[in-house]
Structures are given as C-alpha cells and as structure tokens.
Amino acid sequence: MTTPCYHCGDPVLTGDTYQVVIFDKPRLMCCPGCQAVATTIVDSGLSSYYQYRTENADKADLVPEELKSLTLYDNQDVQQEFVRDVADQKEVTLSLDGVSCAACAWLIEKQLQRTTGVTHIQVNTTTNRAQVRWDESETSLSTILTRIHHLGYKAAPFEADRQEQQYHRNMKQYLYRLGIAGLATMQVMMLAVAMYFEVFGDMDETFRNYFRWISLIFATPVLLYSALPFYTNAWRNLKARTLGMDVPVSIALLFAYFSSLYATVTGKGEVFFESVAMFTFFLLLGRFLEMRARRTAAAASANLLKLVPKMARRLNGEAVPANSLKIDDNIRVLPGEPFPADGQILSGTTSVDEAMLTGESLPQTKQVGDAVYAGTMNVEGNVDICVTSNHKESLVAHIVRLQDEAQMAKPKVAVLADHIARYFVAAILIISASTWLYWHFVQPDDAFWIMLSVLVATCPCALSLATPTALTCSTSTFGQLGIMLRRGHVLETLTKVNRLVVDKTGTLTEGEVKIDSVHVFAADISEQSALNIAASLEGFANHPIANAFQSKATESLTVKAADNHIGQGVSGEIHGQHWRIGKAAFALSSPKTHYDSYPVVLSCEGQVVAAFSLTDPIRPSSARLIAAFKQAGIQTTMLTGDQSRNVEQVANQLGIDSVTSGVSPQGKLAYLQSLDDDTVTLMVGDGVNDAPVLAGAHLSVAMGGGTDIAKSSADMVLLSDDLEKLLTARQLAQQTRRIIRENLIWALGYNITILPLAVMGYVAPYIAVVGMSASSIIVVSNSLRLLNKKED
C-alpha cells in the first residue's frame, strides 16, 4: 500500500528519498517541493500547523496561512503603516508575545544580531516591545519575524489596540491556568494535610496509596497545562544554549512530579504532589500580578496613541480612516473632537487642550497658521486644518517611539544585573546538585525536598526586573510631565550634573523678542525703510530676534545671494548693494566699539545704516530654576551669542554665577570643551546656533518652541517651555536611581539570605516558592511608585 505524503496527502512514489523530521519522527514527502515547504514550516517553529490542520495542504498552495501572513509584511504598501526610514535603513517597533524575563530579551537580541542585514535590535521586557533596524537590500521584515517565531516567540508590528488585545488574551490564559492550579492545590493539600498529621494514622496502606493516586490525578493537569509556560520558556533557553529563570523552576517541577509518580507506582518513598500544585499556583499567581504591574508601567506611552481618533472628516463631510490621511489633505475638526493628525490651521479660531503632550492643564488659543497635533482636543471652535505629517510621523507617534528607545537603552547597572542573573542560574543548578549530593549521604529522606527548595527559592527573577521596570515607569512619568526623552542615558546623567549652562534668548527669556527702539544713522534711509530691509534679510533666519522684525515690515524686498551666518547674522544683495544685519563685528567692515552695545546692527557695503534695541521678558520659571540649581550646589553659566547690555541685566536679575556672551556656535562648543574633566554639564538652548553645543554637552535640553535642529541635537525636549519642569525631572531621575538601588539591594539581599537557609534545610518548598514570587512582586511594586511622581 502506498504511503501518503505527510504534507499534501498525495501518494509517495519516491520511497524514502524526501523526508522531514516532524514531531520527532521522520515523515515521508512526495517531492522536493513538499520537502522544502515542510522544512520551512518546521524551521520557523510552526510545526503546530500539522497538529491543528483540518485537511492536507494543496500542492498549488503549499505554504500555510501563518507563514503567508508573515510575507505580507514585506509589501511596501503595508509597510507604510508602521515601518520608518532611518539613515538608508528600515526601522520597526514590534510587539512580542511570550517574553517573560531578561533571558528572553537576551536570547532574541543575540539571535537576531546574527541575522544578516539586521543592524540594531533592542528588546524591552517591561513593555514587551522590540525595536529592530535592518538593511532592506540584505534581509526582509518577514525573515526577521520568521526568525523570532523560530525561537518560539510571536512578533508583529506594534499597534496599541492589538497589543491590548494580546495582553487580555494572555491574562485570560493565565487565569485559566491559575484556576486549575488553585483548585487542584486545594484538593491535593487536603489529602496531604490528612496524611502529614496522621489524621488517618491507623488507615490501611491500601487507602494511603489510594490517596496518593487521587493526588496524582489532580496534580497531572497542573503539571501538563498550568505549568506549561515555564517549560516553554525553559526549552527556548536550552535550545539557544542559555539559561533563563524558568530552567531551575521547570527542573524542580518535573523532578518533584516524576519522583512522586515513581513513589506512587512502586508504593515506596515520599510524594510531592502538593508541592507541584502549590509551586505552580504561587508561581503563576506571582507572574499574573507581575504582568499586571508591568502592564501598568507600560500602558502610559501606548495610551497616548489611543487618544488619536480612528476616523477623520474631510471638508465635504466624508469620513475616512485617520491613518489614510496624507500630507496636504484638508480636514475639519468640530468642538469636542480630538485632532486626527498633525496639521496647520487654515481657518477658524479655537482653544486646544494639549495636556496629553505638554502636561499643561489650561487650553491654548490657536488661530490661522498655528500648529495642532494629533490626539490633542479641540475645545471650542470649528477649524479646518491642513495635514502636515502622516500618522506614523506625528508628534505623538514620535514621542512614543522615543520613549520606547529611552526605555530600551540599558544603563550599566541593568546590563550588569542581567549578566549576573544569567550566571546566577548556572550557579543555582550547581549548588542544587551539590546540596542534593550532600544531604543524600547525610539525611537521604530530606535530600530531595531540600534540593527543590534551593532550586525555587533562589531564582533571580527579581534581580532581572529591578532596573527595567523602574526605567519604564520613570520614562512614562517624564512623558506625562511634557518632557520627551531622546537618549537612554538621560536618567543616569541627570543625577550627576554639576554645572548648568543655559542660553539666554528664547530659553531664560520668553523668546518673544520685540524691537524697543530704532536708531538710524544714514540720512537717506527712513526708519521704516530700515525696518523693511532688516525684515527682508532676517526672513532667511530662524531665530526669535529674526521673527521680531517681521511684524514691523510694511514691504518685502527681493534679496539675492542671501546667506545665513549662524550665530553672526544674515547677508544678501538688495538693489545691487551688499547688506548685512547682525552683530556689529559681523555687519561693519571695520571695528567700531561704540556700536557693540546694540544687539543688532544693519549695514550697507560695510557702513552702518541703523541699529536696533530689543526687549525680551524673562520667563517666570527662570528665576526658580536658577535658584533651585544653585541651592543644590550646581554652578550656573549663561552662554549666549548676545553681547548687549541686556545680558548682564538678565544675569544679575537671576543670580547667575558666570556669563560668557558674544560667542559663536563654535565658541559655545569650545567653552564646554574647556571645562574640567570632572564637570558634567546640562545645556539648555533653543536655536540653530545652539545645535553644536547641545550635541556636545553631557546632557542637553531643547525648548519645545525652539528650532527643529536644536530639538534633533538634544537629549531631552521640554515640550511646554516651562523651565521649572527641569527641577521635577532632576528629582524624578534621583528618585529613579534610588529605587533602582533599593530594588537591587532587595533582590540581591533576598537571594544571598535565602540561599544558605535553603541549603541548610531551613526553608520548606512552599516557603521557597512564596518567597521567590513575593520578591518579584515587591520589586515591581516599588518601581510603580515612580508613576505617582507629581510636580512640586
């Protein structure tokens, strides 16, 4: 009789030429095509396809749906929804299913780093997300997803709603497993207590064995179903030749069950069915509570995306999906509706609640030409807006992405903790084996349960959770305060800062620069003509001072060969003459010190034409910022390109320690480089001329109202322009450092304390599992305190 092909069901006419090992058995295939597809399915970790299929595969469509769905992610139209272009490479944020500890993250990172074309991979165990960057010419997204599936995890592009659904599915499964383990534990414990305390001490041995068989019946579904997540994680680790947290737990459960099974069948020895059921129940309970706590920590950034509506309204009233909007599309937003995309107001005046972005509770007035952002709430009027960015490049998506990056960046202490945890598991296994060997000769009857206690009690779950949970909670709170983190080192560096270096215009001052007075020195130029020429030249600059001239101009002149000399001024030709505006040293052909007191000088062919005096109010929060930093023992320096008399006035009014004025962007950077090696600088700026010094400082902050280049150079962006929030940020960073230390001290202290007690036989198995679970929950709960940090 002809054997059917295991894949498609057709007769195998080629003997055993084509075979694939599936479910540990060689399966015959009818042709090379079926062999290739079956091999791909097995190598991708999708063997369950054969277990759950209802009919054989069709030869014309050999690839199962699960594999086909992965290849769909290579479609360019599909990728527009979630893939970003970064420096000639592709980048995506993935949701991961099955990641339970730092060992899982390490495994995924190490395996993907070996994949050709993958240039960057970071996994966050708290949020269950990964950030992957790859070279499209060398690999594809489906290959990366298949690689992750092959490791035993599931991955898909991150979507807040989809991850929420996955979370609820996982929690439901955990509840089922937990329920079965709980019910079985109650039944088994009743029988175990009866036998322990010899309530039925005069019972016949036949009935005692009967109780053992009943316990076996209750414990078996716990081992086979409830404890399955521990075996799955342990197998992933062992398959990748690494040791994770669930390896010693799985060994303990399997040893306890099969030794008890042997004792039940033979009628000799002790049984540990109550330990198996109780171990599993408390472990699952701990994981369940831990997952809920980690979900709370991870939800803050994902919740921002949920504030963006799913639908948008075009000007003709047509409802369209918000994620289908393109740049330059025009849409209408009614009062009480959130904005579906970033845009610019075309018509209408309203107030907008931007609390979800900036932390400011008061609505901001918006009118024609003002920018609005996806997810913020239109409070009052009807407005029409022009879309300025698609949904994946919106400000809120950018914030979530940066928060993920900051959470995934591991400080040195986190890397060290993960490294220790992996080696600690190996040490646990060696110590457990040695413990059993010792007690086997000293007190054989107790050797097994003492070894079980060592295996379970010392599992370093809390050690691996100590840092990532604290970082995730802290980063989420930064977002709620209106502070966007762009680099992972911010929390570490912020606590070490000992010098505050701050720009003046637009930073310490409001940046609403106004022309206070105009001084004309040329007889043939009127004051208004000087303002028109100045405004035309300054139109090629992006700085608060440049913006001050635009409202004073009555005529726009054509400027040829315009050149923006960053930090100095602007030059160009008007009516065939060469004009300059900026600092006196830049504008004038020969030094004339009596013009240096003016912040802006206008010249024609190197000769002075006019000079302008400016005013710029100091921010109310500037004085509190400087006072608080000085009180903390941090030196303050004003570093500005302005050289007017206003510089000293602002410095004296705020009590700034030192002032360096009239410096170029390169001069600002040179100043930072001239400081002592032990000086850790925090630089705050807002303009194009601040970009080099922001990039060169140990830690840098860009104002939310500043230029895009300043924001892209900075480590943090202050979305609300409220300097006082930097005080809260520093306090939050210090609290984060303190909580990380508390977590590590607790985790290490617990393991160091429990290990010798367990080895000496002073820790019963049920105490061991309760202690391990409680240790993890304490660490996560301690980190959650960072979510309640309020502004002072």
mmCIF file of C-alpha atoms in Angstrom, residues 278-626:
data_model
loop_
_atom_site.group_PDB
_atom_site.id
_atom_site.type_symbol
_atom_site.label_atom_id
_atom_site.label_comp_id
_atom_site.label_asym_id
_atom_site.label_seq_id
_atom_site.Cartn_x
_atom_site.Cartn_y
_atom_site.Cartn_z
ATOM 1 C CA MET A 278 1.454 24.717 45.186
ATOM 2 C CA PHE A 279 4.669 25.608 43.322
ATOM 3 C CA THR A 280 2.738 26.099 40.134
ATOM 4 C CA PHE A 281 -0.098 28.019 41.774
ATOM 5 C CA PHE A 282 2.144 30.528 43.558
ATOM 6 C CA LEU A 283 4.460 30.907 40.577
ATOM 7 C CA LEU A 284 1.504 31.614 38.293
ATOM 8 C CA LEU A 285 -0.005 33.985 40.844
ATOM 9 C CA GLY A 286 3.287 35.854 41.047
ATOM 10 C CA ARG A 287 3.594 36.041 37.252
ATOM 11 C CA PHE A 288 -0.021 37.149 36.955
ATOM 12 C CA LEU A 289 0.420 40.014 39.432
ATOM 13 C CA GLU A 290 3.777 40.862 37.878
ATOM 14 C CA MET A 291 2.232 41.044 34.382
ATOM 15 C CA ARG A 292 -0.492 43.368 35.649
ATOM 16 C CA ALA A 293 2.055 45.631 37.318
ATOM 17 C CA ARG A 294 4.308 45.690 34.262
ATOM 18 C CA ARG A 295 1.275 46.425 32.108
ATOM 19 C CA THR A 296 0.501 49.446 34.275
ATOM 20 C CA ALA A 297 4.051 50.668 33.783
ATOM 21 C CA ALA A 298 3.987 50.123 30.025
ATOM 22 C CA ALA A 299 0.494 51.459 29.336
ATOM 23 C CA ALA A 300 1.255 55.182 29.687
ATOM 24 C CA SER A 301 3.055 55.662 26.372
ATOM 25 C CA ALA A 302 0.775 53.282 24.449
ATOM 26 C CA ASN A 303 -2.258 55.124 25.799
ATOM 27 C CA LEU A 304 -1.101 58.278 24.023
ATOM 28 C CA LEU A 305 -1.701 56.543 20.692
ATOM 29 C CA LYS A 306 -5.227 55.607 21.774
ATOM 30 C CA LEU A 307 -6.073 59.302 22.088
ATOM 31 C CA VAL A 308 -5.686 59.704 18.322
ATOM 32 C CA PRO A 309 -9.122 59.085 16.719
ATOM 33 C CA LYS A 310 -9.569 56.319 14.178
ATOM 34 C CA MET A 311 -11.619 58.439 11.761
ATOM 35 C CA ALA A 312 -11.224 61.901 10.257
ATOM 36 C CA ARG A 313 -13.681 64.204 8.467
ATOM 37 C CA ARG A 314 -12.858 65.804 5.121
ATOM 38 C CA LEU A 315 -14.184 69.277 4.266
ATOM 39 C CA ASN A 316 -17.048 67.735 2.278
ATOM 40 C CA GLY A 317 -18.134 65.716 5.333
ATOM 41 C CA GLU A 318 -16.738 62.381 4.093
ATOM 42 C CA ALA A 319 -15.445 60.181 6.928
ATOM 43 C CA VAL A 320 -12.106 58.494 6.199
ATOM 44 C CA PRO A 321 -9.639 56.435 8.309
ATOM 45 C CA ALA A 322 -7.202 58.763 10.088
ATOM 46 C CA ASN A 323 -4.232 56.595 9.129
ATOM 47 C CA SER A 324 -5.054 57.102 5.439
ATOM 48 C CA LEU A 325 -4.535 60.875 5.611
ATOM 49 C CA LYS A 326 -1.655 62.235 3.574
ATOM 50 C CA ILE A 327 0.335 65.447 3.764
ATOM 51 C CA ASP A 328 -1.609 68.469 2.389
ATOM 52 C CA ASP A 329 -5.006 66.785 2.905
ATOM 53 C CA ASN A 330 -7.598 69.211 4.322
ATOM 54 C CA ILE A 331 -9.884 68.079 7.146
ATOM 55 C CA ARG A 332 -12.424 69.635 9.509
ATOM 56 C CA VAL A 333 -12.443 69.186 13.297
ATOM 57 C CA LEU A 334 -15.513 70.080 15.365
ATOM 58 C CA PRO A 335 -15.595 71.263 19.011
ATOM 59 C CA GLY A 336 -15.047 68.431 21.487
ATOM 60 C CA GLU A 337 -13.220 66.256 18.941
ATOM 61 C CA PRO A 338 -9.549 65.252 19.093
ATOM 62 C CA PHE A 339 -7.362 66.165 16.138
ATOM 63 C CA PRO A 340 -6.782 63.083 13.959
ATOM 64 C CA ALA A 341 -3.433 64.289 12.552
ATOM 65 C CA ASP A 342 -0.725 66.892 12.933
ATOM 66 C CA GLY A 343 -1.599 69.972 10.918
ATOM 67 C CA GLN A 344 -1.791 73.719 10.485
ATOM 68 C CA ILE A 345 -4.993 75.688 10.970
ATOM 69 C CA LEU A 346 -6.390 77.004 7.663
ATOM 70 C CA SER A 347 -9.489 78.719 9.040
ATOM 71 C CA GLY A 348 -11.149 79.277 12.383
ATOM 72 C CA THR A 349 -10.046 80.117 15.898
ATOM 73 C CA THR A 350 -10.257 77.768 18.858
ATOM 74 C CA SER A 351 -8.584 76.681 22.075
ATOM 75 C CA VAL A 352 -6.764 73.353 22.242
ATOM 76 C CA ASP A 353 -6.183 71.121 25.257
ATOM 77 C CA GLU A 354 -2.580 69.887 24.871
ATOM 78 C CA ALA A 355 -2.268 68.339 28.347
ATOM 79 C CA MET A 356 -1.548 64.879 26.925
ATOM 80 C CA LEU A 357 1.591 66.263 25.238
ATOM 81 C CA THR A 358 2.840 69.128 27.387
ATOM 82 C CA GLY A 359 1.282 68.452 30.793
ATOM 83 C CA GLU A 360 -0.276 71.958 30.719
ATOM 84 C CA SER A 361 -3.829 71.888 32.077
ATOM 85 C CA LEU A 362 -5.003 75.195 30.544
ATOM 86 C CA PRO A 363 -6.154 75.136 26.878
ATOM 87 C CA GLN A 364 -4.012 77.108 24.446
ATOM 88 C CA THR A 365 -5.538 79.597 21.990
ATOM 89 C CA LYS A 366 -4.948 78.626 18.348
ATOM 90 C CA GLN A 367 -5.632 80.627 15.198
ATOM 91 C CA VAL A 368 -4.882 80.539 11.467
ATOM 92 C CA GLY A 369 -1.296 79.434 10.833
ATOM 93 C CA ASP A 370 -0.804 77.786 14.236
ATOM 94 C CA ALA A 371 0.232 74.135 14.528
ATOM 95 C CA VAL A 372 -2.009 71.494 16.117
ATOM 96 C CA TYR A 373 -1.123 67.909 16.962
ATOM 97 C CA ALA A 374 -2.834 64.529 16.696
ATOM 98 C CA GLY A 375 -4.544 63.440 19.911
ATOM 99 C CA THR A 376 -4.939 66.936 21.369
ATOM 100 C CA MET A 377 -8.508 68.103 21.983
ATOM 101 C CA ASN A 378 -10.292 70.858 20.040
ATOM 102 C CA VAL A 379 -12.201 72.609 22.827
ATOM 103 C CA GLU A 380 -14.229 75.470 21.327
ATOM 104 C CA GLY A 381 -14.486 76.303 17.640
ATOM 105 C CA ASN A 382 -14.811 74.654 14.237
ATOM 106 C CA VAL A 383 -11.431 74.602 12.497
ATOM 107 C CA ASP A 384 -10.173 73.418 9.143
ATOM 108 C CA ILE A 385 -6.604 72.139 9.115
ATOM 109 C CA CYS A 386 -4.054 71.114 6.505
ATOM 110 C CA VAL A 387 -2.309 67.850 7.395
ATOM 111 C CA THR A 388 1.450 68.340 7.790
ATOM 112 C CA SER A 389 2.539 64.768 8.594
ATOM 113 C CA ASN A 390 1.154 61.248 8.270
ATOM 114 C CA HIS A 391 0.164 59.290 11.362
ATOM 115 C CA LYS A 392 3.418 57.361 11.796
ATOM 116 C CA GLU A 393 5.423 60.620 11.731
ATOM 117 C CA SER A 394 3.060 62.551 14.013
ATOM 118 C CA LEU A 395 4.391 64.159 17.176
ATOM 119 C CA VAL A 396 2.592 61.699 19.438
ATOM 120 C CA ALA A 397 3.967 58.715 17.473
ATOM 121 C CA HIS A 398 7.405 60.297 17.661
ATOM 122 C CA ILE A 399 7.085 60.710 21.438
ATOM 123 C CA VAL A 400 6.019 57.084 21.936
ATOM 124 C CA ARG A 401 8.894 55.914 19.736
ATOM 125 C CA LEU A 402 11.426 57.988 21.664
ATOM 126 C CA GLN A 403 10.040 56.774 24.984
ATOM 127 C CA ASP A 404 10.460 53.201 23.798
ATOM 128 C CA GLU A 405 14.049 53.946 22.779
ATOM 129 C CA ALA A 406 14.783 55.515 26.150
ATOM 130 C CA GLN A 407 13.214 52.550 27.977
ATOM 131 C CA MET A 408 15.137 50.030 25.903
ATOM 132 C CA ALA A 409 18.503 51.705 26.427
ATOM 133 C CA LYS A 410 20.037 49.804 29.324
ATOM 134 C CA PRO A 411 22.225 51.655 31.821
ATOM 135 C CA LYS A 412 25.397 49.958 33.028
ATOM 136 C CA VAL A 413 23.747 48.723 36.200
ATOM 137 C CA ALA A 414 20.990 46.978 34.172
ATOM 138 C CA VAL A 415 23.498 45.258 31.877
ATOM 139 C CA LEU A 416 25.457 44.117 34.934
ATOM 140 C CA ALA A 417 22.297 42.811 36.637
ATOM 141 C CA ASP A 418 21.261 40.809 33.550
ATOM 142 C CA HIS A 419 24.793 39.417 33.230
ATOM 143 C CA ILE A 420 24.834 38.365 36.886
ATOM 144 C CA ALA A 421 21.357 36.817 36.608
ATOM 145 C CA ARG A 422 22.391 34.519 33.740
ATOM 146 C CA TYR A 423 25.437 33.231 35.597
ATOM 147 C CA PHE A 424 23.442 33.039 38.804
ATOM 148 C CA VAL A 425 21.099 30.471 37.228
ATOM 149 C CA ALA A 426 24.078 28.266 36.375
ATOM 150 C CA ALA A 427 25.340 28.673 39.934
ATOM 151 C CA ILE A 428 21.900 27.698 41.295
ATOM 152 C CA LEU A 429 21.923 24.455 39.298
ATOM 153 C CA ILE A 430 25.421 23.575 40.519
ATOM 154 C CA ILE A 431 24.586 24.451 44.146
ATOM 155 C CA SER A 432 21.320 22.468 43.961
ATOM 156 C CA ALA A 433 23.119 19.387 42.664
ATOM 157 C CA SER A 434 25.776 19.750 45.341
ATOM 158 C CA THR A 435 23.085 20.203 48.004
ATOM 159 C CA TRP A 436 21.322 17.002 46.959
ATOM 160 C CA LEU A 437 24.624 15.123 46.933
ATOM 161 C CA TYR A 438 25.488 16.293 50.454
ATOM 162 C CA TRP A 439 22.078 15.567 52.001
ATOM 163 C CA HIS A 440 21.850 12.258 50.152
ATOM 164 C CA PHE A 441 24.689 10.968 52.319
ATOM 165 C CA VAL A 442 23.774 12.859 55.489
ATOM 166 C CA GLN A 443 19.965 12.609 55.550
ATOM 167 C CA PRO A 444 18.670 10.819 52.425
ATOM 168 C CA ASP A 445 14.975 11.238 53.210
ATOM 169 C CA ASP A 446 15.271 15.056 53.133
ATOM 170 C CA ALA A 447 17.729 15.433 50.255
ATOM 171 C CA PHE A 448 15.139 15.790 47.541
ATOM 172 C CA TRP A 449 12.880 18.446 49.080
ATOM 173 C CA ILE A 450 15.888 20.486 50.227
ATOM 174 C CA MET A 451 17.195 20.470 46.648
ATOM 175 C CA LEU A 452 13.747 21.582 45.413
ATOM 176 C CA SER A 453 13.744 24.491 47.850
ATOM 177 C CA VAL A 454 17.165 25.643 46.653
ATOM 178 C CA LEU A 455 16.095 25.465 43.011
ATOM 179 C CA VAL A 456 12.963 27.543 43.517
ATOM 180 C CA ALA A 457 13.833 29.970 46.300
ATOM 181 C CA THR A 458 16.930 31.397 44.633
ATOM 182 C CA CYS A 459 15.579 32.012 41.113
ATOM 183 C CA PRO A 460 16.840 35.559 40.270
ATOM 184 C CA CYS A 461 13.621 36.903 38.710
ATOM 185 C CA ALA A 462 13.592 39.976 40.964
ATOM 186 C CA LEU A 463 17.190 40.785 40.024
ATOM 187 C CA SER A 464 16.329 40.970 36.324
ATOM 188 C CA LEU A 465 13.207 43.035 36.968
ATOM 189 C CA ALA A 466 14.909 45.547 39.269
ATOM 190 C CA THR A 467 16.109 48.009 36.632
ATOM 191 C CA PRO A 468 13.831 47.707 33.543
ATOM 192 C CA THR A 469 10.609 48.195 35.495
ATOM 193 C CA ALA A 470 11.956 51.329 37.198
ATOM 194 C CA LEU A 471 13.170 52.774 33.892
ATOM 195 C CA THR A 472 9.834 52.115 32.180
ATOM 196 C CA CYS A 473 7.822 53.762 34.963
ATOM 197 C CA SER A 474 10.164 56.747 35.077
ATOM 198 C CA THR A 475 10.122 57.286 31.310
ATOM 199 C CA SER A 476 6.315 57.163 31.279
ATOM 200 C CA THR A 477 6.171 59.818 34.004
ATOM 201 C CA PHE A 478 8.556 62.034 32.035
ATOM 202 C CA GLY A 479 6.081 61.882 29.158
ATOM 203 C CA GLN A 480 3.211 62.905 31.439
ATOM 204 C CA LEU A 481 5.269 65.915 32.578
ATOM 205 C CA GLY A 482 5.728 67.068 28.978
ATOM 206 C CA ILE A 483 9.390 66.053 28.785
ATOM 207 C CA MET A 484 10.389 63.960 25.787
ATOM 208 C CA LEU A 485 13.470 61.777 26.259
ATOM 209 C CA ARG A 486 15.549 61.194 23.144
ATOM 210 C CA ARG A 487 18.523 59.316 24.618
ATOM 211 C CA GLY A 488 18.734 56.414 27.025
ATOM 212 C CA HIS A 489 21.454 57.902 29.219
ATOM 213 C CA VAL A 490 19.317 60.854 30.419
ATOM 214 C CA LEU A 491 18.264 59.346 33.750
ATOM 215 C CA GLU A 492 21.819 58.369 34.631
ATOM 216 C CA THR A 493 23.440 61.641 33.589
ATOM 217 C CA LEU A 494 20.802 63.947 35.080
ATOM 218 C CA THR A 495 21.711 62.827 38.592
ATOM 219 C CA LYS A 496 25.422 63.588 38.002
ATOM 220 C CA VAL A 497 25.072 67.140 36.612
ATOM 221 C CA ASN A 498 27.204 69.715 38.467
ATOM 222 C CA ARG A 499 27.046 72.640 36.045
ATOM 223 C CA LEU A 500 24.012 74.199 34.360
ATOM 224 C CA VAL A 501 24.821 76.019 31.102
ATOM 225 C CA VAL A 502 21.904 77.929 29.627
ATOM 226 C CA ASP A 503 21.249 80.102 26.594
ATOM 227 C CA LYS A 504 19.511 83.468 27.076
ATOM 228 C CA THR A 505 17.201 84.399 24.206
ATOM 229 C CA GLY A 506 14.241 82.031 23.970
ATOM 230 C CA THR A 507 15.446 79.995 26.942
ATOM 231 C CA LEU A 508 15.828 82.129 30.060
ATOM 232 C CA THR A 509 13.750 84.741 28.288
ATOM 233 C CA GLU A 510 10.415 84.093 26.614
ATOM 234 C CA GLY A 511 11.774 84.443 23.091
ATOM 235 C CA GLU A 512 9.046 86.954 22.284
ATOM 236 C CA VAL A 513 11.646 89.486 21.248
ATOM 237 C CA LYS A 514 10.329 92.954 20.438
ATOM 238 C CA ILE A 515 12.037 95.942 18.885
ATOM 239 C CA ASP A 516 12.310 98.559 21.582
ATOM 240 C CA SER A 517 13.852 101.365 19.531
ATOM 241 C CA VAL A 518 15.332 102.044 16.080
ATOM 242 C CA HIS A 519 18.404 104.237 15.602
ATOM 243 C CA VAL A 520 19.009 105.402 12.003
ATOM 244 C CA PHE A 521 22.489 106.726 11.157
ATOM 245 C CA ALA A 522 22.110 107.229 7.367
ATOM 246 C CA ALA A 523 20.487 110.445 6.158
ATOM 247 C CA ASP A 524 18.857 108.903 3.057
ATOM 248 C CA ILE A 525 17.200 105.987 4.902
ATOM 249 C CA SER A 526 13.964 106.346 6.864
ATOM 250 C CA GLU A 527 13.179 104.301 9.954
ATOM 251 C CA GLN A 528 10.513 102.284 8.104
ATOM 252 C CA SER A 529 12.861 101.606 5.166
ATOM 253 C CA ALA A 530 15.470 100.323 7.595
ATOM 254 C CA LEU A 531 12.889 98.022 9.166
ATOM 255 C CA ASN A 532 11.760 96.741 5.735
ATOM 256 C CA ILE A 533 15.344 95.960 4.700
ATOM 257 C CA ALA A 534 16.077 94.330 8.048
ATOM 258 C CA ALA A 535 12.910 92.188 7.878
ATOM 259 C CA SER A 536 13.704 91.057 4.323
ATOM 260 C CA LEU A 537 17.181 89.913 5.361
ATOM 261 C CA GLU A 538 16.020 88.323 8.613
ATOM 262 C CA GLY A 539 13.445 86.332 6.667
ATOM 263 C CA PHE A 540 16.316 83.918 5.873
ATOM 264 C CA ALA A 541 16.970 83.209 9.572
ATOM 265 C CA ASN A 542 15.018 81.188 12.133
ATOM 266 C CA HIS A 543 15.554 82.843 15.497
ATOM 267 C CA PRO A 544 13.374 84.851 17.916
ATOM 268 C CA ILE A 545 15.313 88.026 17.059
ATOM 269 C CA ALA A 546 14.697 87.460 13.337
ATOM 270 C CA ASN A 547 10.988 86.961 13.963
ATOM 271 C CA ALA A 548 10.750 90.315 15.784
ATOM 272 C CA PHE A 549 11.321 92.246 12.547
ATOM 273 C CA GLN A 550 8.552 90.574 10.553
ATOM 274 C CA SER A 551 5.704 92.331 12.379
ATOM 275 C CA LYS A 552 7.308 95.763 11.769
ATOM 276 C CA ALA A 553 7.739 95.441 7.995
ATOM 277 C CA THR A 554 5.359 97.075 5.548
ATOM 278 C CA GLU A 555 7.109 95.875 2.380
ATOM 279 C CA SER A 556 9.036 92.733 1.413
ATOM 280 C CA LEU A 557 12.148 93.314 -0.705
ATOM 281 C CA THR A 558 13.844 90.836 -3.004
ATOM 282 C CA VAL A 559 17.107 89.565 -1.542
ATOM 283 C CA LYS A 560 19.661 87.874 -3.778
ATOM 284 C CA ALA A 561 22.566 85.663 -2.689
ATOM 285 C CA ALA A 562 21.215 85.543 0.859
ATOM 286 C CA ASP A 563 23.458 83.717 3.328
ATOM 287 C CA ASN A 564 22.660 82.907 6.956
ATOM 288 C CA HIS A 565 25.852 83.069 9.024
ATOM 289 C CA ILE A 566 24.704 81.087 12.060
ATOM 290 C CA GLY A 567 25.434 82.899 15.300
ATOM 291 C CA GLN A 568 26.543 86.080 13.474
ATOM 292 C CA GLY A 569 23.839 87.401 11.153
ATOM 293 C CA VAL A 570 22.499 87.440 7.590
ATOM 294 C CA SER A 571 23.975 88.907 4.418
ATOM 295 C CA GLY A 572 22.495 89.487 0.939
ATOM 296 C CA GLU A 573 22.114 91.821 -2.022
ATOM 297 C CA ILE A 574 19.237 94.311 -2.301
ATOM 298 C CA HIS A 575 19.049 96.590 -5.361
ATOM 299 C CA GLY A 576 22.638 95.659 -6.254
ATOM 300 C CA GLN A 577 24.055 96.645 -2.854
ATOM 301 C CA HIS A 578 25.559 94.290 -0.275
ATOM 302 C CA TRP A 579 23.682 94.428 3.048
ATOM 303 C CA ARG A 580 24.408 92.810 6.387
ATOM 304 C CA ILE A 581 22.435 92.545 9.601
ATOM 305 C CA GLY A 582 23.587 91.018 12.870
ATOM 306 C CA LYS A 583 26.305 91.682 15.426
ATOM 307 C CA ALA A 584 28.324 94.855 14.976
ATOM 308 C CA ALA A 585 31.527 92.886 14.400
ATOM 309 C CA PHE A 586 29.829 90.981 11.588
ATOM 310 C CA ALA A 587 27.904 93.830 9.981
ATOM 311 C CA LEU A 588 30.622 96.502 9.894
ATOM 312 C CA SER A 589 33.733 96.393 7.731
ATOM 313 C CA SER A 590 35.923 97.943 10.446
ATOM 314 C CA PRO A 591 35.551 97.640 14.242
ATOM 315 C CA LYS A 592 33.544 100.443 15.832
ATOM 316 C CA THR A 593 33.211 99.652 19.523
ATOM 317 C CA HIS A 594 30.545 102.290 20.210
ATOM 318 C CA TYR A 595 28.063 100.156 18.197
ATOM 319 C CA ASP A 596 28.773 96.980 20.246
ATOM 320 C CA SER A 597 26.115 97.952 22.778
ATOM 321 C CA TYR A 598 23.414 97.386 20.142
ATOM 322 C CA PRO A 599 22.356 93.735 19.747
ATOM 323 C CA VAL A 600 21.521 94.184 16.046
ATOM 324 C CA VAL A 601 23.237 96.430 13.506
ATOM 325 C CA LEU A 602 22.241 96.981 9.847
ATOM 326 C CA SER A 603 24.943 97.939 7.343
ATOM 327 C CA CYS A 604 25.260 98.631 3.618
ATOM 328 C CA GLU A 605 28.623 97.990 1.960
ATOM 329 C CA GLY A 606 30.171 97.718 5.413
ATOM 330 C CA GLN A 607 28.909 101.112 6.642
ATOM 331 C CA VAL A 608 26.425 101.425 9.474
ATOM 332 C CA VAL A 609 22.876 102.308 8.438
ATOM 333 C CA ALA A 610 20.804 101.559 11.540
ATOM 334 C CA ALA A 611 20.923 99.854 14.922
ATOM 335 C CA PHE A 612 18.128 98.269 16.913
ATOM 336 C CA SER A 613 17.491 97.905 20.653
ATOM 337 C CA LEU A 614 15.474 94.893 21.749
ATOM 338 C CA THR A 615 13.457 93.760 24.735
ATOM 339 C CA ASP A 616 12.704 90.193 25.765
ATOM 340 C CA PRO A 617 10.839 89.390 29.030
ATOM 341 C CA ILE A 618 12.407 86.845 31.396
ATOM 342 C CA ARG A 619 10.414 83.632 31.844
ATOM 343 C CA PRO A 620 8.721 83.437 35.267
ATOM 344 C CA SER A 621 10.204 79.947 35.769
ATOM 345 C CA SER A 622 13.810 81.034 35.051
ATOM 346 C CA ALA A 623 14.481 82.520 38.497
ATOM 347 C CA ARG A 624 13.131 79.409 40.267
ATOM 348 C CA LEU A 625 15.222 77.144 38.056
ATOM 349 C CA ILE A 626 18.476 79.027 38.713
#
